CSV table of C-alpha atoms in Angstrom, one decimal:
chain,number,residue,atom,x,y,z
V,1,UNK,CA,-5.6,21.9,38.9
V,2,UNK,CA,-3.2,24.5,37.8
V,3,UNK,CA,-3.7,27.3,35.0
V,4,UNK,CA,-2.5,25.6,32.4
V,5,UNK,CA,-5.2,22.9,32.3
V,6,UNK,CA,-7.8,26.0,32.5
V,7,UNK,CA,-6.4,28.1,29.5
V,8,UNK,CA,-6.2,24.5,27.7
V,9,UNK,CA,-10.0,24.4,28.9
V,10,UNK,CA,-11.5,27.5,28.9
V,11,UNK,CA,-13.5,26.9,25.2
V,12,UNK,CA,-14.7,23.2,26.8
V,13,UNK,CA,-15.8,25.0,30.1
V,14,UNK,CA,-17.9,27.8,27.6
V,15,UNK,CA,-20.2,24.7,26.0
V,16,UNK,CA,-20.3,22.9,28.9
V,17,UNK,CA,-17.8,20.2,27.8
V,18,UNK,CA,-15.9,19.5,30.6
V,19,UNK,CA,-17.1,16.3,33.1
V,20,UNK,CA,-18.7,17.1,35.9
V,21,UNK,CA,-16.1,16.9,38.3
V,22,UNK,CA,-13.5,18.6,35.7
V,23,UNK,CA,-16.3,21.7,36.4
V,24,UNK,CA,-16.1,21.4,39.8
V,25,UNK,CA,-12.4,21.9,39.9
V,26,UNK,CA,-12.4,24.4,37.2
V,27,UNK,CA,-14.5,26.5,39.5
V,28,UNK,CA,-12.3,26.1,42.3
V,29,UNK,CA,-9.3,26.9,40.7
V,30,UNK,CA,-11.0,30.0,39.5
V,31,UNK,CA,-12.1,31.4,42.4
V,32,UNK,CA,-8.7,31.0,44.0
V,33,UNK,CA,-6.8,33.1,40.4
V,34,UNK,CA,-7.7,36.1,39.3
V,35,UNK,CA,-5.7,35.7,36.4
V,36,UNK,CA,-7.6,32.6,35.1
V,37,UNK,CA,-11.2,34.6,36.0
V,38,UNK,CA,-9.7,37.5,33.8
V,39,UNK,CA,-9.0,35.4,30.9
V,40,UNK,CA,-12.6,33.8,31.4
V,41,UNK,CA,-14.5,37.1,30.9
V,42,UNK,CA,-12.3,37.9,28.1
V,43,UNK,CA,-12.8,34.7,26.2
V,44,UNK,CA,-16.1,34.3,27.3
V,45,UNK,CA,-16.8,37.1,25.2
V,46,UNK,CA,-14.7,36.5,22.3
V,47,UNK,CA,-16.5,33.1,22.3
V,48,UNK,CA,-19.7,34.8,21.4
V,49,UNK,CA,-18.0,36.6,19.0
V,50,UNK,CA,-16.6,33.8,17.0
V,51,UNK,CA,-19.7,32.6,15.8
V,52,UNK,CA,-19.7,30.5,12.7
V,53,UNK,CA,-20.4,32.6,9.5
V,54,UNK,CA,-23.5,32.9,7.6
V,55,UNK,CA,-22.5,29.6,4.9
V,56,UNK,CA,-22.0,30.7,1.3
V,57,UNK,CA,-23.5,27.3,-0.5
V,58,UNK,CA,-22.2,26.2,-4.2
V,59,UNK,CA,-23.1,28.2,-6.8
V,60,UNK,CA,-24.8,26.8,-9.9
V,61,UNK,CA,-22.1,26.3,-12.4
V,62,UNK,CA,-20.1,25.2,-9.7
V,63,UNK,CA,-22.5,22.3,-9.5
V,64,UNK,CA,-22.2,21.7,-13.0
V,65,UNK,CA,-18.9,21.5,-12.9
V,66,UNK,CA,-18.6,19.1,-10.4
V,67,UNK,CA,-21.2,16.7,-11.8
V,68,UNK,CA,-19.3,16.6,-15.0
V,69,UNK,CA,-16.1,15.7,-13.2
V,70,UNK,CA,-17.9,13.0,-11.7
V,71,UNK,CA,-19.0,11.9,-14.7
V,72,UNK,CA,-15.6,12.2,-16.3
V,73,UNK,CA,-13.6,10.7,-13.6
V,74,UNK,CA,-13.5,7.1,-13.5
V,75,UNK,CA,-12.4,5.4,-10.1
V,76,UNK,CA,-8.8,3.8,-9.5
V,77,UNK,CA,-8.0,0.7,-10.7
V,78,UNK,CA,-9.7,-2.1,-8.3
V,79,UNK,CA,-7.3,-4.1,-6.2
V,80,UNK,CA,-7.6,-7.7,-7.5
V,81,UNK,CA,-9.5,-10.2,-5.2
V,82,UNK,CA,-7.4,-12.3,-3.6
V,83,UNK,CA,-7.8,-15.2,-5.4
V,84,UNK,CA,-7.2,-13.2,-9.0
V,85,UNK,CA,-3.5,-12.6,-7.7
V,86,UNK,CA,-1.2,-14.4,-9.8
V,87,UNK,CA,1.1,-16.0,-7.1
V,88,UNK,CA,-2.2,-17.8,-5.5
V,89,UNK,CA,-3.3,-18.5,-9.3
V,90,UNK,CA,0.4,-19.9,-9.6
V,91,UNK,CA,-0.3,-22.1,-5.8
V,92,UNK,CA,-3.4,-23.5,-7.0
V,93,UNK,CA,-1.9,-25.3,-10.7
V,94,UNK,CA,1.1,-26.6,-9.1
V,95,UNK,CA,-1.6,-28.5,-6.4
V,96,UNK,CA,-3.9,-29.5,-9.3
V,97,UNK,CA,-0.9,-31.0,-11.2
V,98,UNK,CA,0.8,-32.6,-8.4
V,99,UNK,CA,-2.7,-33.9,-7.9
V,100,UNK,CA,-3.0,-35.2,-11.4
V,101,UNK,CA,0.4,-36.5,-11.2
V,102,UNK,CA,0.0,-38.7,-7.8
V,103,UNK,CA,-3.2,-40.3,-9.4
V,104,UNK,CA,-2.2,-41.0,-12.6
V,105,UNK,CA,-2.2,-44.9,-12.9
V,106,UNK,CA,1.4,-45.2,-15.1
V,107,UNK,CA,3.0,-43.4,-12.2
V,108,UNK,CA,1.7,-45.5,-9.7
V,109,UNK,CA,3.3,-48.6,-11.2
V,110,UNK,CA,6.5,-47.2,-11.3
V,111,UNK,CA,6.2,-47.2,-7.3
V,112,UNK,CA,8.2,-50.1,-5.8
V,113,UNK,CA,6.1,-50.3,-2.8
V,114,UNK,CA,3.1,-48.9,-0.9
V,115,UNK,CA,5.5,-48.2,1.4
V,116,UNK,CA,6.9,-45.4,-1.5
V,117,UNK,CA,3.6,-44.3,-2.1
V,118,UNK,CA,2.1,-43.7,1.0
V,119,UNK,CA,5.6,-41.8,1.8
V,120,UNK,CA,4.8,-39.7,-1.2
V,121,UNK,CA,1.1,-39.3,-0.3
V,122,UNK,CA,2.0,-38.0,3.0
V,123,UNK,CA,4.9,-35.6,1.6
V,124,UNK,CA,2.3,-34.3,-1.5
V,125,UNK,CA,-0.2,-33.9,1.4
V,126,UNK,CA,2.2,-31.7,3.3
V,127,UNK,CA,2.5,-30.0,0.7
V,128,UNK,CA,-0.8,-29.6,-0.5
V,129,UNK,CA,-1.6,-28.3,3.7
V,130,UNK,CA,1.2,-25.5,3.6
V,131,UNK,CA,-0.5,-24.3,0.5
V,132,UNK,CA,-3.9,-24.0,1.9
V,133,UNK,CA,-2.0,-22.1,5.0
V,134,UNK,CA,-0.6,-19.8,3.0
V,135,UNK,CA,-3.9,-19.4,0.9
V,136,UNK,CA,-6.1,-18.7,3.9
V,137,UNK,CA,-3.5,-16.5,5.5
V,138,UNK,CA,-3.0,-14.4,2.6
V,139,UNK,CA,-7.0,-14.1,2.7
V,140,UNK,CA,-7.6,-13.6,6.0
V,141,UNK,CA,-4.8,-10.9,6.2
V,142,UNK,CA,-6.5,-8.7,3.2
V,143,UNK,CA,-10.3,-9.5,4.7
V,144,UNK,CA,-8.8,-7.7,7.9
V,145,UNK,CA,-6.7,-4.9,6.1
V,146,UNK,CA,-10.5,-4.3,4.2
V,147,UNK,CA,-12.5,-4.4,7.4
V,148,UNK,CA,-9.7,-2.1,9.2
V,149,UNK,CA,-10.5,0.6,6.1
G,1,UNK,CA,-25.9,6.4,6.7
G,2,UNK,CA,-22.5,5.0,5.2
G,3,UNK,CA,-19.7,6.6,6.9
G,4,UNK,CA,-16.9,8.8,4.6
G,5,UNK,CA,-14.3,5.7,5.1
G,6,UNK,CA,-17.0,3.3,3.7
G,7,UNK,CA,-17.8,5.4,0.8
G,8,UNK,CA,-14.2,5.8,-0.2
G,9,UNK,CA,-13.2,2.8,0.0
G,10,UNK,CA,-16.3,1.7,-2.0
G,11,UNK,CA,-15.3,3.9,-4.8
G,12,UNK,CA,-11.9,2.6,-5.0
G,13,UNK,CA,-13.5,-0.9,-5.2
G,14,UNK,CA,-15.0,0.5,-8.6
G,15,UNK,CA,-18.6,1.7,-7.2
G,16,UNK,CA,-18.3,5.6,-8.6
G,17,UNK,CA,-21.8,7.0,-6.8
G,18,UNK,CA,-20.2,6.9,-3.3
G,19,UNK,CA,-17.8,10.0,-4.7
G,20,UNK,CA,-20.6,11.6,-5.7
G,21,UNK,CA,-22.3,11.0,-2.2
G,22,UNK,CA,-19.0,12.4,-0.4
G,23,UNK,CA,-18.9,15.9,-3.2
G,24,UNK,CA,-22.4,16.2,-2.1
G,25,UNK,CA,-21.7,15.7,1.4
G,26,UNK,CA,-18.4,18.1,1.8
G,27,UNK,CA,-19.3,20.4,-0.8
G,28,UNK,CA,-20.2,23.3,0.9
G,29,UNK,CA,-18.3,23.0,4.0
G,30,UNK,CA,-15.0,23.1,1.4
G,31,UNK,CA,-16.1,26.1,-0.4
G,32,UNK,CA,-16.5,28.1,3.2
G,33,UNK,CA,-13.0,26.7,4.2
G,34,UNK,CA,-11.8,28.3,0.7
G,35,UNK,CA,-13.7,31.0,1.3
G,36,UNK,CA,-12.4,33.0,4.0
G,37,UNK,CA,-9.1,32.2,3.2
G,38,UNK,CA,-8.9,33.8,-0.4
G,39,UNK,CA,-9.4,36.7,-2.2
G,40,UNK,CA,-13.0,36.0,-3.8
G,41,UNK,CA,-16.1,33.0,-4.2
G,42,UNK,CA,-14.6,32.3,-8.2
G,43,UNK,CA,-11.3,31.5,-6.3
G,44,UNK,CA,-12.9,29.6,-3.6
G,45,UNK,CA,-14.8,27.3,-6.2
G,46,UNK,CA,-11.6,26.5,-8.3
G,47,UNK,CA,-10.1,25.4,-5.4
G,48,UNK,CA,-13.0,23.3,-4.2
G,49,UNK,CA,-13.1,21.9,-7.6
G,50,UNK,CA,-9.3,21.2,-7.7
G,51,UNK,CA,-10.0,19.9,-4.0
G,52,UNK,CA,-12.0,17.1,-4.9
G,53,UNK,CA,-10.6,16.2,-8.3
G,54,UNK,CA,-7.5,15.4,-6.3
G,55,UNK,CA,-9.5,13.3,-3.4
G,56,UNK,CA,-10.7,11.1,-6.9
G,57,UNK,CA,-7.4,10.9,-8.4
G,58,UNK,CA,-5.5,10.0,-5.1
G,59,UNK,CA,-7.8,7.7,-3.9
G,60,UNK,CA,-6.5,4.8,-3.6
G,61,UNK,CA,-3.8,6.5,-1.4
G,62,UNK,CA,-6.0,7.2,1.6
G,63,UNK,CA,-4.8,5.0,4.2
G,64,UNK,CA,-7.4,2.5,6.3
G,65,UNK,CA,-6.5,4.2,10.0
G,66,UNK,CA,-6.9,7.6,8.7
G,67,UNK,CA,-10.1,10.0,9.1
G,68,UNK,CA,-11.3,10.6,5.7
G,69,UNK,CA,-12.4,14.5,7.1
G,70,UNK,CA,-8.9,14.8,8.1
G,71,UNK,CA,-7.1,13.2,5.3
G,72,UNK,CA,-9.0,16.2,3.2
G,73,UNK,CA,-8.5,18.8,5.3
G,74,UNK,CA,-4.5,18.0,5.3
G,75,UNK,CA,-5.3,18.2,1.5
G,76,UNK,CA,-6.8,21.5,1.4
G,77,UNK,CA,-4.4,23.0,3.7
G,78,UNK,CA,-1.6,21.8,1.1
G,79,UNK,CA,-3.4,23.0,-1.4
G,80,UNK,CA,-3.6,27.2,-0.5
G,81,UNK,CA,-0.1,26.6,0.6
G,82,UNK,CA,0.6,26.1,-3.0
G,83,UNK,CA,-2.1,28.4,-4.0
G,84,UNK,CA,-0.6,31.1,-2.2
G,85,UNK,CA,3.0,30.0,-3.6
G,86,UNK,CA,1.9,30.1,-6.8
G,87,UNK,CA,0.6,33.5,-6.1
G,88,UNK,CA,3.7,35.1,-4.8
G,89,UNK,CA,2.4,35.3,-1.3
G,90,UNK,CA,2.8,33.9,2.0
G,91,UNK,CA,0.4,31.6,3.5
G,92,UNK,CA,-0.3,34.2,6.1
G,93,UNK,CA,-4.2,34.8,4.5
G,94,UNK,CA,-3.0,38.4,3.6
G,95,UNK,CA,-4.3,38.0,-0.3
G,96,UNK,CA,-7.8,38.2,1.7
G,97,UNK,CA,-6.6,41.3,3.4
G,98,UNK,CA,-9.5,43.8,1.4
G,99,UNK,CA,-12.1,41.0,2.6
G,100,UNK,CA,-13.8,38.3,-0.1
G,101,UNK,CA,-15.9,40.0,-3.0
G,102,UNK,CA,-18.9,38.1,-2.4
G,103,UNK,CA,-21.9,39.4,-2.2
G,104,UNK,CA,-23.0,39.3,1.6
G,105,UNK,CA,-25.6,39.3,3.3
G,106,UNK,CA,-26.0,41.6,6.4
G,107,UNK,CA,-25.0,39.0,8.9
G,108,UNK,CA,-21.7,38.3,7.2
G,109,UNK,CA,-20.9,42.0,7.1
G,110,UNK,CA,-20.9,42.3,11.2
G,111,UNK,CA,-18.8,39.1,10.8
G,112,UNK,CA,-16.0,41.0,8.5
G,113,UNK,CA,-14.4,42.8,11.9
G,114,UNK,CA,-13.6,39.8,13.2
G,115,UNK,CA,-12.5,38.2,9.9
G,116,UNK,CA,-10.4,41.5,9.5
G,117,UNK,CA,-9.0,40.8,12.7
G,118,UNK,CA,-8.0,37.1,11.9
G,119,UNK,CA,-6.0,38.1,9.4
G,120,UNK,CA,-3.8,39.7,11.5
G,121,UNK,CA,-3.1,37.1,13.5
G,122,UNK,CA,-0.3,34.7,12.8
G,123,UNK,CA,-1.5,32.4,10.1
G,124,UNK,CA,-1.0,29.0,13.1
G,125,UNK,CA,-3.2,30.3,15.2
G,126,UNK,CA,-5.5,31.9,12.4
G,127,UNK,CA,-6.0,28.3,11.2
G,128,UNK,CA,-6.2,26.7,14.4
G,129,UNK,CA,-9.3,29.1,15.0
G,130,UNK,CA,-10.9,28.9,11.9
G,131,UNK,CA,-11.3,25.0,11.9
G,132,UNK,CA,-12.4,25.0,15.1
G,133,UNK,CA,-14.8,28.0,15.5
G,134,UNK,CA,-15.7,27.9,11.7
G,135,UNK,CA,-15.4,24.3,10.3
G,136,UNK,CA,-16.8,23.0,13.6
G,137,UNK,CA,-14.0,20.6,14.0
G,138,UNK,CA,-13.0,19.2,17.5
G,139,UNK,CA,-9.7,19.4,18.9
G,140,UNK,CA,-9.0,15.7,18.1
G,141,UNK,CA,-10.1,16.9,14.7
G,142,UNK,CA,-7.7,20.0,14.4
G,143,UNK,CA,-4.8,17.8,16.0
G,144,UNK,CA,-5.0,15.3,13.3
G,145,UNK,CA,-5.1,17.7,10.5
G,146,UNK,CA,-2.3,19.8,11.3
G,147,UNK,CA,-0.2,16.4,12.8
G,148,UNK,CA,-0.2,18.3,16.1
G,149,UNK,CA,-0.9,16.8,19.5
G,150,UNK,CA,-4.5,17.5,21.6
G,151,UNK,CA,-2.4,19.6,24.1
G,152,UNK,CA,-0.3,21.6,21.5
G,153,UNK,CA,-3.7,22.3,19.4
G,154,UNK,CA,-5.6,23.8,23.1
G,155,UNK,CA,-2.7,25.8,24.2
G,156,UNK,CA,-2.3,27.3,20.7
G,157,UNK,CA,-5.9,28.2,20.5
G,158,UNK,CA,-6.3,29.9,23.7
G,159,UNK,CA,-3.1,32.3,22.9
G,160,UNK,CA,-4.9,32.6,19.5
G,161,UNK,CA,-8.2,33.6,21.7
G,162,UNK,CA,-5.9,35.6,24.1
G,163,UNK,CA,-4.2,37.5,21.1
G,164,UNK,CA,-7.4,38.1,19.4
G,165,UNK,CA,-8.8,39.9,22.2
G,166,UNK,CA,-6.0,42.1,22.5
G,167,UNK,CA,-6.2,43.2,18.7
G,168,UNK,CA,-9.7,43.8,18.9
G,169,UNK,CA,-9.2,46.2,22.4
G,170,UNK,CA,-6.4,48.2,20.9
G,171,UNK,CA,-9.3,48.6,18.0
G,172,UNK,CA,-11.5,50.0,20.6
G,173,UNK,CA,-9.3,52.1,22.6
């Protein structure tokens, strides 16, 4: 323990702050410096001197004026849920079409094969998985960002 | 008890009593802040007024890792910076120098040495010890508000303490 971590300390050591072993070498490194015992008394009486002040509290039209602020003031505009954001609004009708589209009967026929339509199944399905990805992601990642705040 | 980061961030999802409940709950603690750094009470409530008009409007800029106590301390620091800009003074606390007008009680008056003797000092270490000794912030606290590290913030308040004392013994002698 040197000085430096004793000025740094000296306001912890007053209201008993410090760990118990951080006292124990506080103390020892003050009875070996007569500096650091100097500056002790000096702050140690300072300390008592730097009492927080009697609290001047609002006064009554200050109170007013605050309540009608409050009252005025109308909160900032609310960040959109995540699935009110256009782009995941935009996500979900192309998967509803593409939905319609693979189902609708005339398109069907127009397959050659089943081979063609399970191929296209598959592919729409691919599709329709990256989607959801990027839906729960994008969910996920603001639930966080809200439960970080 | 919601915490301040909960009720901000419930007000900027639209629920407006969760302001109220943070005006209620800083309030007073503001208005002392203000209060031993300008010239009178009137002042001190125009800037707590201005204070928290600014926390509404600027809401929505308070970022998720941040303490909501420091984030409106950093605020109020700005905002006698420009009060004392817009008065033609440094921010040194000198426009306090005659001591505030308020009324006071008989407690406050023995406090007004050492308030007289803040003043003098320079206005870093001034504000270090007035958060700490007066707003009853920690040193994490202090550190945060004035973007400082823990170690910066302790050695500037003990040569605040250590200059203090030697203002107030060349009073004596």
């Amino acid at each position: 323990m040197n000085c430096l971590f004793v000025q740094r300390n000296l306001p912890e050591f007053l209201e008993n702050q410090l760990t118990p072993a951080q006292t124990k070498r506080f103390l020892a490194h003050l009875n070996q410096c007569a500096a650091c015992r100097a500056d002790l008394v000096q702050l140690r009486a300072l300390h008592q001197v730097l009492q927080k002040p009697v609290p001047v509290h609002a006064s009554y039209p200050l109170q007013l004026r605050l309540k009608k602020m409050l009252e005025t003031e109308v909160p900032p505009p609310q960040p959109s849920r995540w699935y009110q954001r256009p782009g995941v609004q935009l996500v979900y009708l192309l998967a509803l079409l593409g939905l319609i589209w693979s189902a609708h009967p005339a398109l069907v026929d127009l397959y050659r094969s089943h081979l063609e339509i399970l191929a296209f199944i598959a592919v729409f399905l691919v599709v329709l998985c990256t989607a959801l990805l990027v839906l729960l992601s994008t969910h996920l990642k603001i639930e966080l960002k809200e439960k970080l705040k | 008890m919601l915490s301040d980061e909960q009720l901000i961030l419930q007000y900027c999802r639209g629920h407006q009593p969760a302001i109220a409940i943070l005006v209620e709950r800083y309030r007073d603690e503001m208005l002392n802040f203000f209060c031993h750094r300008v010239a009178s009470q009137p002042v001190a409530e125009d800037l707590v007024q201005e204070l928290f008009l600014k926390i509404i409007r600027h809401a929505s800029r308070f970022q998720a890792r941040a303490r909501f106590k420091t984030w409106m301390y950093r605020i109020a620091l700005n905002q006698l910076k420009n009060h004392y800009h817009t008065a033609g003074r440094e921010f040194s606390g000198t426009v306090a120098e005659n001591g505030p007008t308020v009324e006071f009680a008989p407690e406050i008056e023995r406090q007004s040495d050492v308030q007289r003797f803040l003043r003098k000092l320079k206005p870093e270490f001034r504000t270090i010890l007035e958060l700490t000794y007066f707003q009853d912030l920690s040193t994490r606290e202090v550190a945060g508000i004035l973007n400082l590290s823990e170690g910066t913030v302790k050695s500037r308040r003990f040569y605040a303490l250590r200059e203090l004392a030697k203002l107030m013994q060349e009073k004596e002698k």
